[in-house]
């Protein structure tokens, strides 16, 4: 086995084993279907059976899609992936009865069923479903809502096809007449030629402006759908409904916005200093331009492994021993290959290694990506090794915390050991940019979501003019007077697909601030034991409780200030270093 390739035979050694599990999961699902009508009498068999089915489905889905990603040109892999997608859809339909039937139970009956059937081990898992009972409608009403689910998702689907298939952008004359696309837009905004940046910006939004009413209609209907459902279910607001899923209070969301507002002057200070460096006042088409020239350093993968192990040494012997095992035992598919999926991810199954797909290119970005994905994989490893399958999958709310903690430990290590001024400036600017894009920008998006949903809840419509007004005012607030808020930036809301993943973006900001706090505690306050316990918790506790136990209470404004103080000092240090 090539040491730079992953070894998926650790999941299935042969196609025979794969097909055996396909048949096994079909039989299990068929059996559940025959006993589901007497839900109470067969409660134990149903709960345990579904647990087994979901475990097998996860294994089959993970393997088939990773095998396909390994080489997308292999027909057999494509067929297997499609087979499992079809199987998953079929089984999901067969098991759709479970949550409605569980939620139809009275609380005393629910508690008795768990006790009488000896299912205490499953109670915490089932409680996370049963807590939605007070917001669950009658069986008939739930069936009506379910029957409209595809139609209710129409705004998101229409947005996807409008932006990815139907819209045709013009060619950029100042850049060899290349076609402007969604894929190359940001790279064009990083072009050193200001004419290219300006033309790309204006051409992009001029095209979107032609269909701005369509975008507004899609946005309004997506927001109104959520607002209507929240009212029907008895939630105080759409935001309350979405945050309830993670047991997160509105206070956490609002505190994030409040504290980020406090630190906007330091973001404005940074943009003003960029104006000094560039010799012109920035427009919105300039904000992606790198502040300092790229630090070009070739970092072969074997060197990257050693750098990562050194940077992550503060995570302790147990962590480094497992990390080293993964690096040397085919957890990672390292290099780009013909037919291989682009990008990077960490994936795996409860019974398998936490595998990583990379497209490593011997540069600093690849080094950070590797450290990031190893953070995901190590979180998964600890979570799975310390919990039964049903409690081994951590929440999306904390999914980016461990990976970002790794990145920040790497960044702090590289900064500490920077060899010259240019390297230090580049790394500091990379750090500042991480705050800009992950904390400030995502919080601006989160504030936009809050305002738009509250607007509809107050009985107003979201017209193009209203959406443009909300977004333009926020943009001016976040970028300050040091950047010209060009007229077209008012339409940027129409470019952000995450607005169709309701109240999701704030998790990027809370994830980064949490990682900043935790990395500081690991390095300076003996925070390692609490951090490792966080990695090992799986889904035993709710996300905020997990972070609180790790030493990071993001419901506390002072904790958020600790993270943003790092940004404040970075800006000061960057200016001081640049002027030397």
Coordinates of C-alpha atoms in Angstrom, one line a residue:
X1 CA 0.0 0.0 0.0
X2 CA 1.3 3.4 -1.1
X3 CA 2.0 5.4 2.1
X4 CA 0.4 8.5 0.5
X5 CA -2.9 6.8 -0.1
X6 CA -5.7 5.8 2.2
X7 CA -6.6 2.2 2.7
X8 CA -10.4 1.8 2.3
X9 CA -10.0 -2.0 2.5
X10 CA -10.1 -1.4 6.3
X11 CA -13.8 -0.8 5.9
X12 CA -14.7 -3.5 3.3
X13 CA -12.1 -6.0 2.1
X14 CA -14.1 -7.1 -0.9
X15 CA -17.2 -6.3 -2.9
X16 CA -18.7 -9.5 -1.5
X17 CA -18.6 -8.0 2.1
X18 CA -20.1 -4.8 0.8
X19 CA -23.1 -6.6 -0.9
X20 CA -23.6 -8.8 2.2
X21 CA -24.2 -5.6 4.3
X22 CA -26.5 -4.2 1.6
X23 CA -28.7 -7.3 1.8
X24 CA -28.5 -7.3 5.6
X25 CA -29.7 -3.8 6.0
X26 CA -32.6 -4.4 3.6
X27 CA -33.7 -7.4 5.7
X28 CA -33.5 -5.4 8.9
X29 CA -35.6 -2.6 7.4
X30 CA -38.2 -5.0 6.1
X31 CA -38.4 -6.6 9.5
X32 CA -39.0 -3.2 11.2
X33 CA -41.7 -2.5 8.7
X34 CA -43.6 -5.7 9.6
X35 CA -43.7 -4.8 13.4
X36 CA -44.0 -1.0 13.3
X37 CA -47.8 -0.9 13.5
X38 CA -47.7 -2.2 17.1
X39 CA -45.2 0.5 18.2
X40 CA -45.6 0.1 21.9
X41 CA -45.4 -3.7 22.0
X42 CA -42.4 -3.8 19.7
X43 CA -40.7 -0.7 21.1
X44 CA -37.5 -2.4 22.2
X45 CA -37.0 -4.3 18.9
X46 CA -37.7 -1.2 16.9
X47 CA -35.2 1.0 18.8
X48 CA -32.4 -1.5 18.7
X49 CA -33.2 -2.5 15.1
X50 CA -33.1 1.1 13.9
X51 CA -29.7 1.7 15.7
X52 CA -28.3 -1.3 13.9
X53 CA -29.7 -0.2 10.5
X54 CA -28.3 3.4 10.9
X55 CA -24.9 1.9 11.7
X56 CA -24.8 -0.3 8.6
X57 CA -26.2 2.5 6.4
X58 CA -23.5 4.9 7.6
X59 CA -20.8 2.3 6.9
X60 CA -22.1 1.6 3.4
X61 CA -22.6 5.3 2.6
X62 CA -19.2 6.3 3.8
X63 CA -17.4 3.6 2.0
X64 CA -19.2 3.9 -1.3
X65 CA -18.8 7.7 -1.5
X66 CA -15.2 7.7 -0.4
X67 CA -14.5 5.0 -3.0
X68 CA -16.2 7.2 -5.6
X69 CA -14.2 10.3 -4.6
X70 CA -11.0 8.3 -4.9
X71 CA -11.6 8.1 -8.6
X72 CA -14.8 9.6 -10.0
X73 CA -14.1 8.0 -13.4
X74 CA -14.6 4.4 -12.2
X75 CA -18.1 3.3 -13.3
X76 CA -18.4 0.6 -10.6
X77 CA -17.8 3.2 -7.8
X78 CA -20.4 5.5 -9.3
X79 CA -22.9 2.7 -9.4
X80 CA -22.2 1.6 -5.8
X81 CA -22.6 5.2 -4.6
X82 CA -26.0 5.6 -6.4
X83 CA -27.1 2.2 -5.1
X84 CA -26.5 3.3 -1.5
X85 CA -28.2 6.7 -2.1
X86 CA -31.2 4.8 -3.4
X87 CA -31.1 2.4 -0.5
X88 CA -30.9 5.2 2.0
X89 CA -33.9 7.0 0.5
X90 CA -35.9 3.8 0.6
X91 CA -35.0 2.9 4.2
X92 CA -35.6 6.5 5.3
X93 CA -39.1 6.2 4.0
X94 CA -39.6 2.9 5.8
X95 CA -38.3 4.4 9.1
X96 CA -40.2 7.7 8.8
X97 CA -42.8 6.5 11.2
X98 CA -40.5 6.4 14.2
X99 CA -40.2 10.1 15.3
X100 CA -44.0 10.8 14.8
X101 CA -44.9 7.7 16.8
X102 CA -42.4 8.5 19.5
X103 CA -43.7 12.0 19.8
X104 CA -47.3 10.9 19.9
X105 CA -46.6 9.2 23.3
X106 CA -47.6 10.8 26.5
X107 CA -44.5 11.6 28.7
X108 CA -45.4 9.1 31.4
X109 CA -45.9 6.4 28.8
X110 CA -42.6 7.3 27.1
X111 CA -40.7 7.0 30.4
X112 CA -42.4 3.7 31.2
X113 CA -41.6 2.2 27.8
X114 CA -37.9 3.0 28.3
X115 CA -37.8 1.5 31.8
X116 CA -39.9 -1.6 31.1
X117 CA -37.8 -2.5 28.0
X118 CA -34.4 -1.9 29.7
X119 CA -33.5 0.9 27.2
X120 CA -31.9 3.3 29.7
X121 CA -28.8 3.3 27.5
X122 CA -30.8 4.9 24.7
X123 CA -32.6 7.4 26.9
X124 CA -30.4 10.4 26.3
X125 CA -30.5 9.8 22.6
X126 CA -34.3 9.4 22.6
X127 CA -34.7 12.4 24.9
X128 CA -33.2 14.6 22.3
X129 CA -36.0 13.6 20.0
X130 CA -38.8 13.6 22.6
X131 CA -37.9 17.2 23.7
X132 CA -39.6 18.4 20.5
X133 CA -43.0 17.0 21.6
X134 CA -44.3 20.4 22.9
X135 CA -43.7 21.8 19.4
X136 CA -45.1 18.8 17.5
X137 CA -48.5 19.1 15.9
X138 CA -51.2 16.5 15.5
X139 CA -50.4 13.4 13.4
X140 CA -52.6 14.7 10.6
X141 CA -51.0 18.2 10.6
X142 CA -47.5 16.7 10.6
X143 CA -48.5 14.6 7.6
X144 CA -49.8 17.7 5.7
X145 CA -46.5 19.6 6.4
X146 CA -44.5 16.5 5.4
X147 CA -46.4 16.2 2.1
X148 CA -45.4 19.7 1.2
X149 CA -41.8 19.3 2.1
X150 CA -40.5 19.2 -1.4
X151 CA -42.5 22.3 -2.4
X152 CA -41.4 24.2 0.7
X153 CA -37.8 23.6 -0.3
X154 CA -38.4 25.1 -3.7
X155 CA -36.8 28.5 -2.9
X156 CA -33.5 26.7 -2.0
X157 CA -33.7 24.5 -5.1
X158 CA -34.6 27.3 -7.4
X159 CA -31.7 29.5 -6.0
X160 CA -29.3 26.7 -6.7
X161 CA -30.2 26.3 -10.3
X162 CA -30.5 30.0 -10.9
X163 CA -27.0 30.7 -9.6
X164 CA -25.2 27.6 -10.8
X165 CA -26.9 26.8 -14.1
X166 CA -29.1 29.6 -15.5
X167 CA -27.1 32.8 -15.0
X168 CA -24.5 33.6 -17.6
X169 CA -21.9 36.2 -16.7
X170 CA -20.0 38.3 -19.3
X171 CA -16.4 38.1 -20.3
X172 CA -13.8 40.2 -18.5
X173 CA -12.1 42.3 -21.2
X174 CA -9.3 43.5 -19.0
X175 CA -8.4 39.9 -18.2
X176 CA -7.8 38.3 -21.5
X177 CA -11.5 38.2 -22.2
X178 CA -12.1 35.2 -19.8
X179 CA -15.6 34.3 -18.9
X180 CA -16.7 35.5 -15.4
X181 CA -18.2 32.6 -13.3
X182 CA -19.2 32.0 -9.7
X183 CA -16.1 29.8 -9.4
X184 CA -13.5 32.4 -10.5
X185 CA -15.2 35.6 -9.1
X186 CA -13.2 35.7 -5.9
X187 CA -9.9 34.9 -7.6
X188 CA -10.5 37.8 -10.0
X189 CA -11.1 40.1 -6.9
X190 CA -7.6 39.1 -5.8
X191 CA -6.0 40.1 -9.1
X192 CA -3.2 42.7 -8.8
X193 CA -4.7 44.8 -11.6
X194 CA -7.3 47.1 -10.1
X195 CA -9.1 47.4 -13.5
X196 CA -9.7 43.6 -13.5
X197 CA -11.1 43.7 -9.9
X198 CA -13.4 46.6 -10.7
X199 CA -14.7 45.1 -13.9
X200 CA -15.3 41.7 -12.3
X201 CA -17.2 43.3 -9.4
X202 CA -19.4 45.5 -11.6
X203 CA -20.0 42.8 -14.2
X204 CA -21.0 40.3 -11.5
X205 CA -23.6 42.5 -9.8
X206 CA -24.8 44.0 -13.0
X207 CA -25.8 40.5 -14.1
X208 CA -27.5 39.8 -10.8
X209 CA -29.3 43.1 -10.9
X210 CA -31.2 41.8 -14.0
X211 CA -32.9 39.2 -11.8
X212 CA -32.9 41.0 -8.5
X213 CA -36.7 40.6 -8.1
X214 CA -36.4 36.9 -8.5
X215 CA -33.7 36.7 -5.9
X216 CA -35.9 38.8 -3.5
X217 CA -38.9 36.5 -4.1
X218 CA -36.8 33.4 -3.3
X219 CA -35.3 35.0 -0.2
X220 CA -38.7 36.2 1.1
X221 CA -40.4 32.8 0.5
X222 CA -37.6 31.0 2.2
X223 CA -37.8 33.3 5.2
X224 CA -41.6 33.2 5.3
X225 CA -41.6 29.5 5.2
X226 CA -39.5 29.3 8.4
X227 CA -41.5 32.1 10.1
X228 CA -44.8 30.3 9.3
X229 CA -43.6 26.9 10.5
X230 CA -42.3 28.5 13.8
X231 CA -45.7 30.1 14.4
X232 CA -47.6 26.9 13.6
X233 CA -45.4 24.9 16.1
X234 CA -45.7 27.5 18.9
X235 CA -42.1 28.8 18.9
X236 CA -41.5 32.4 19.9
X237 CA -39.7 33.0 16.6
X238 CA -38.1 31.4 13.6
X239 CA -34.7 31.9 15.2
X240 CA -35.8 30.3 18.4
X241 CA -37.0 27.2 16.5
X242 CA -33.6 26.8 14.7
X243 CA -31.5 27.4 17.8
X244 CA -33.6 25.0 19.9
X245 CA -32.2 22.2 17.8
X246 CA -28.8 22.7 19.4
X247 CA -30.3 23.8 22.7
X248 CA -28.8 27.2 22.2
X249 CA -30.3 30.4 23.7
X250 CA -31.0 33.6 21.7
X251 CA -28.7 35.2 24.2
X252 CA -25.7 33.4 22.7
X253 CA -26.6 34.7 19.2
X254 CA -27.2 38.2 20.4
X255 CA -24.1 38.4 22.5
X256 CA -22.0 37.4 19.5
X257 CA -23.4 40.3 17.5
X258 CA -23.0 42.7 20.4
X259 CA -19.4 41.9 21.1
X260 CA -18.4 41.9 17.4
X261 CA -19.9 45.4 17.2
X262 CA -17.6 46.4 20.1
X263 CA -14.6 45.4 18.1
X264 CA -15.6 46.9 14.7
X265 CA -13.3 49.9 15.4
X266 CA -10.3 47.6 15.2
X267 CA -11.5 46.1 12.0
X268 CA -11.9 49.7 10.6
X269 CA -8.4 50.5 11.9
X270 CA -7.0 47.6 9.9
X271 CA -8.8 48.7 6.7
X272 CA -7.5 52.3 7.2
X273 CA -4.0 50.9 7.5
X274 CA -4.4 48.9 4.2
X275 CA -5.3 52.2 2.6
X276 CA -2.0 53.6 3.7
X277 CA -0.2 50.6 2.3
X278 CA -2.0 50.6 -1.0
X279 CA -2.0 54.3 -1.4
X280 CA -5.7 54.5 -2.3
X281 CA -9.0 54.3 -0.5
X282 CA -10.4 50.8 -0.9
X283 CA -13.6 50.0 -2.7
X284 CA -15.5 46.7 -2.2
X285 CA -13.7 45.2 -5.2
X286 CA -10.4 45.8 -3.3
X287 CA -11.1 44.0 0.0
X288 CA -9.9 40.6 -1.2
X289 CA -6.5 42.0 -2.4
X290 CA -3.8 40.5 -0.2
X291 CA -2.2 43.0 2.1
X292 CA 1.3 41.5 1.8
X293 CA 2.8 39.5 -0.9
X294 CA 2.4 35.7 -0.6
X295 CA 5.0 33.9 1.4
X296 CA 6.2 31.4 -1.1
X297 CA 7.7 28.4 0.6
X298 CA 7.7 24.8 -0.6
X299 CA 6.6 22.4 2.1
X300 CA 6.7 18.7 1.0
X301 CA 4.1 16.5 2.8
X302 CA 6.7 14.7 4.9
X303 CA 8.0 18.0 6.2
X304 CA 4.4 19.1 6.8
X305 CA 3.8 16.0 9.0
X306 CA 6.8 16.9 11.2
X307 CA 5.7 20.6 11.4
X308 CA 2.2 19.6 12.4
X309 CA 3.4 17.2 15.1
X310 CA 5.7 19.9 16.6
X311 CA 2.9 22.5 16.5
X312 CA 0.4 20.2 18.1
X313 CA 2.8 18.9 20.8
X314 CA 0.9 21.0 23.4
X315 CA -2.0 18.6 22.9
X316 CA -0.1 16.0 24.9
X317 CA 1.4 12.5 24.4
X318 CA -1.9 10.6 24.0
X319 CA -3.0 13.0 21.2
X320 CA 0.4 12.9 19.4
X321 CA 0.7 9.2 19.6
X322 CA -2.6 8.6 17.9
X323 CA -1.9 11.4 15.4
X324 CA 1.4 9.9 14.5
X325 CA -0.3 6.5 14.0
X326 CA -2.8 8.0 11.6
X327 CA -0.1 9.8 9.6
X328 CA 1.9 6.6 9.2
X329 CA -1.0 4.2 8.7
X330 CA -2.9 5.3 5.6
X331 CA -5.5 7.6 7.1
X332 CA -4.8 10.1 4.4
X333 CA -5.1 10.2 0.6
X334 CA -2.6 12.9 0.0
X335 CA -2.0 14.0 -3.5
X336 CA -4.1 15.1 -6.5
X337 CA -4.8 12.3 -9.0
X338 CA -6.7 12.0 -12.3
X339 CA -10.3 11.6 -11.4
X340 CA -9.9 12.3 -7.7
X341 CA -12.5 14.6 -6.1
X342 CA -11.3 18.2 -5.5
X343 CA -11.0 19.8 -2.1
X344 CA -10.4 18.2 1.3
X345 CA -12.5 16.5 4.0
X346 CA -12.4 14.2 6.9
X347 CA -14.7 11.2 6.9
X348 CA -15.1 7.7 8.2
X349 CA -17.3 5.3 10.0
X350 CA -17.7 4.3 13.6
X351 CA -15.7 1.1 13.0
X352 CA -13.1 2.5 10.6
X353 CA -10.2 4.9 10.8
X354 CA -11.1 8.6 10.4
X355 CA -9.9 9.0 6.8
X356 CA -8.8 12.3 5.2
X357 CA -9.0 13.3 1.5
X358 CA -6.4 15.9 0.6
X359 CA -5.2 17.4 -2.6
X360 CA -1.8 18.5 -1.2
X361 CA 0.2 20.9 -3.3
X362 CA 3.4 21.5 -1.1
X363 CA 2.4 25.0 0.0
X364 CA 1.4 26.8 3.2
X365 CA -2.3 26.6 2.5
X366 CA -2.0 22.8 2.1
X367 CA -0.2 22.7 5.5
X368 CA -3.0 24.5 7.2
X369 CA -5.6 22.3 5.4
X370 CA -3.9 19.2 6.6
X371 CA -3.8 20.4 10.2
X372 CA -7.4 21.4 10.0
X373 CA -8.6 18.1 8.6
X374 CA -6.5 16.2 11.2
X375 CA -8.4 18.2 13.8
X376 CA -11.7 16.8 12.5
X377 CA -10.3 13.3 12.3
X378 CA -8.8 13.3 15.8
X379 CA -12.1 14.7 17.2
X380 CA -13.9 11.8 15.5
X381 CA -11.3 9.3 16.7
X382 CA -11.7 10.3 20.4
X383 CA -15.4 10.6 20.1
X384 CA -15.8 7.1 18.6
X385 CA -13.3 5.4 20.9
X386 CA -15.0 6.7 24.0
X387 CA -18.6 6.2 23.1
X388 CA -21.0 3.7 21.7
X389 CA -22.1 4.4 18.2
X390 CA -25.3 6.1 19.1
X391 CA -23.4 8.8 21.1
X392 CA -20.3 9.0 18.9
X393 CA -21.3 11.7 16.5
X394 CA -20.7 15.2 17.7
X395 CA -22.9 18.2 16.8
X396 CA -22.3 20.4 13.8
X397 CA -22.3 23.3 16.3
X398 CA -18.9 22.1 17.6
X399 CA -17.7 20.4 14.4
X400 CA -15.3 23.2 13.5
X401 CA -13.9 23.8 16.9
X402 CA -11.3 21.0 17.0
X403 CA -10.2 21.6 13.4
X404 CA -9.8 25.3 14.0
X405 CA -8.0 24.8 17.3
X406 CA -5.5 22.8 15.3
X407 CA -5.1 25.5 12.7
X408 CA -4.6 28.2 15.4
X409 CA -2.0 26.1 17.3
X410 CA -0.2 25.7 13.9
X411 CA -0.5 29.4 13.2
X412 CA 0.8 30.4 16.7
X413 CA 3.7 28.0 16.3
X414 CA 4.7 29.3 12.9
X415 CA 4.4 32.9 14.1
X416 CA 6.6 32.2 17.1
X417 CA 9.2 30.7 14.8
X418 CA 9.0 33.1 11.8
X419 CA 12.4 33.6 10.3
X420 CA 12.0 37.1 8.8
X421 CA 9.7 40.1 8.6
X422 CA 8.0 39.0 5.4
X423 CA 7.1 35.6 6.8
X424 CA 5.8 37.1 10.0
X425 CA 3.7 39.7 8.2
X426 CA 2.2 37.1 5.9
X427 CA 1.3 34.8 8.9
X428 CA -0.1 37.7 10.9
X429 CA -2.2 38.8 7.9
X430 CA -3.4 35.3 7.4
X431 CA -4.5 35.3 11.1
X432 CA -6.3 38.6 10.7
X433 CA -8.0 37.4 7.6
X434 CA -9.2 34.3 9.4
X435 CA -10.9 36.6 12.0
X436 CA -12.3 38.9 9.2
X437 CA -13.8 36.1 7.2
X438 CA -14.9 33.7 9.9
X439 CA -15.9 36.0 12.8
X440 CA -16.7 39.5 11.4
X441 CA -18.2 38.5 8.0
X442 CA -20.2 35.6 9.3
X443 CA -21.5 37.7 12.2
X444 CA -22.6 40.3 9.6
X445 CA -24.5 37.5 7.8
X446 CA -26.0 36.3 11.1
X447 CA -27.2 39.8 11.8
X448 CA -28.7 40.1 8.4
X449 CA -30.6 36.8 9.0
X450 CA -31.9 38.0 12.3
X451 CA -33.2 41.3 10.8
X452 CA -34.8 39.7 7.8
X453 CA -36.7 37.1 9.8
X454 CA -37.8 39.7 12.4
X455 CA -39.0 41.9 9.5
X456 CA -41.3 39.2 8.2
X457 CA -42.4 38.3 11.8
X458 CA -43.4 41.9 12.1
X459 CA -45.7 41.6 9.1
X460 CA -43.5 43.3 6.5
X461 CA -42.5 41.9 3.1
X462 CA -38.9 41.5 2.0
X463 CA -38.8 43.4 -1.3
X464 CA -35.6 44.0 -3.3
X465 CA -35.4 47.6 -1.9
X466 CA -35.9 46.3 1.7
X467 CA -33.3 43.6 1.4
X468 CA -30.8 46.0 -0.3
X469 CA -31.4 48.6 2.4
X470 CA -30.8 46.1 5.2
X471 CA -27.7 44.7 3.6
X472 CA -26.2 48.0 2.5
X473 CA -26.5 49.5 6.0
X474 CA -24.9 46.5 7.6
X475 CA -22.1 46.5 5.1
X476 CA -21.3 50.2 5.9
X477 CA -21.4 49.4 9.6
X478 CA -19.0 46.5 9.4
X479 CA -16.5 48.0 6.8
X480 CA -16.5 51.5 8.2
X481 CA -15.6 54.8 6.5
X482 CA -12.2 53.4 5.4
X483 CA -13.8 51.4 2.6
X484 CA -16.2 52.8 0.0
X485 CA -19.4 50.8 0.1
X486 CA -20.1 50.7 -3.6
X487 CA -23.7 50.8 -4.7
X488 CA -23.7 47.3 -6.1
X489 CA -22.6 45.8 -2.8
X490 CA -26.2 46.1 -1.6
X491 CA -26.9 43.0 -3.8
X492 CA -24.3 40.8 -2.1
X493 CA -27.1 39.1 0.0
X494 CA -28.2 37.4 -3.3
X495 CA -24.7 35.8 -3.7
X496 CA -24.7 34.0 -0.3
X497 CA -26.1 30.4 -0.5
X498 CA -25.8 30.0 3.2
X499 CA -28.8 32.2 3.7
X500 CA -30.8 29.1 2.6
X501 CA -29.3 27.1 5.4
X502 CA -31.3 28.9 8.1
X503 CA -29.3 30.4 11.0
X504 CA -26.2 28.4 10.2
X505 CA -23.6 31.0 9.6
X506 CA -23.3 32.1 13.3
X507 CA -21.8 28.7 14.1
X508 CA -18.7 29.6 12.0
X509 CA -18.2 32.6 14.2
X510 CA -18.8 30.8 17.5
X511 CA -16.6 27.9 16.4
X512 CA -13.7 30.2 15.6
X513 CA -14.0 32.2 18.8
X514 CA -14.3 29.0 20.8
X515 CA -11.2 27.6 19.2
X516 CA -9.3 30.8 19.9
X517 CA -10.2 30.7 23.6
X518 CA -9.4 26.9 23.8
X519 CA -6.0 27.2 22.0
X520 CA -5.1 30.0 24.4
X521 CA -6.0 27.9 27.5
X522 CA -4.1 24.8 26.1
X523 CA -1.0 26.9 25.7
X524 CA -1.2 29.1 28.7
X525 CA -3.7 27.9 31.3
X526 CA -3.3 24.1 31.7
X527 CA -6.4 23.6 29.6
X528 CA -5.4 20.3 28.0
X529 CA -7.3 17.8 30.2
X530 CA -10.6 19.7 29.7
X531 CA -10.0 20.0 26.0
X532 CA -9.4 16.2 25.6
X533 CA -12.5 15.5 27.6
X534 CA -14.4 17.8 25.1
X535 CA -13.0 15.7 22.2
X536 CA -14.1 12.5 23.9
X537 CA -17.7 13.6 24.8
X538 CA -19.3 12.7 21.4
X539 CA -23.0 13.7 21.7
X540 CA -23.4 12.9 25.4
X541 CA -24.0 16.6 26.2
X542 CA -25.4 19.6 24.4
X543 CA -22.8 21.7 22.5
X544 CA -22.8 24.7 24.9
X545 CA -22.3 22.4 27.9
X546 CA -19.5 20.7 26.1
X547 CA -17.7 24.0 25.4
X548 CA -18.4 25.2 28.9
X549 CA -16.8 22.1 30.3
X550 CA -13.8 22.6 28.0
X551 CA -13.3 26.0 29.5
X552 CA -15.1 28.1 27.0
X553 CA -18.5 29.6 28.0
X554 CA -19.6 31.5 24.8
X555 CA -22.8 32.6 26.5
X556 CA -20.5 34.8 28.5
X557 CA -19.6 38.1 26.8
X558 CA -16.2 38.3 28.6
X559 CA -15.2 35.0 27.0
X560 CA -16.0 36.4 23.6
X561 CA -14.0 39.5 24.4
X562 CA -11.0 37.3 25.2
X563 CA -11.1 36.0 21.6
X564 CA -11.6 39.4 20.0
X565 CA -8.8 40.9 22.1
X566 CA -6.5 38.6 20.1
X567 CA -7.7 40.3 16.9
X568 CA -7.2 43.7 18.4
X569 CA -3.6 42.9 19.4
X570 CA -3.0 41.3 16.0
X571 CA -3.9 44.5 14.2
X572 CA -1.7 46.6 16.5
X573 CA 1.3 44.1 16.1
X574 CA 0.8 44.0 12.3
X575 CA 1.0 47.8 12.0
X576 CA 4.0 48.0 14.2
X577 CA 5.8 45.2 12.4
X578 CA 5.0 46.6 9.0
X579 CA 6.4 50.0 9.9
X580 CA 9.7 48.6 11.1

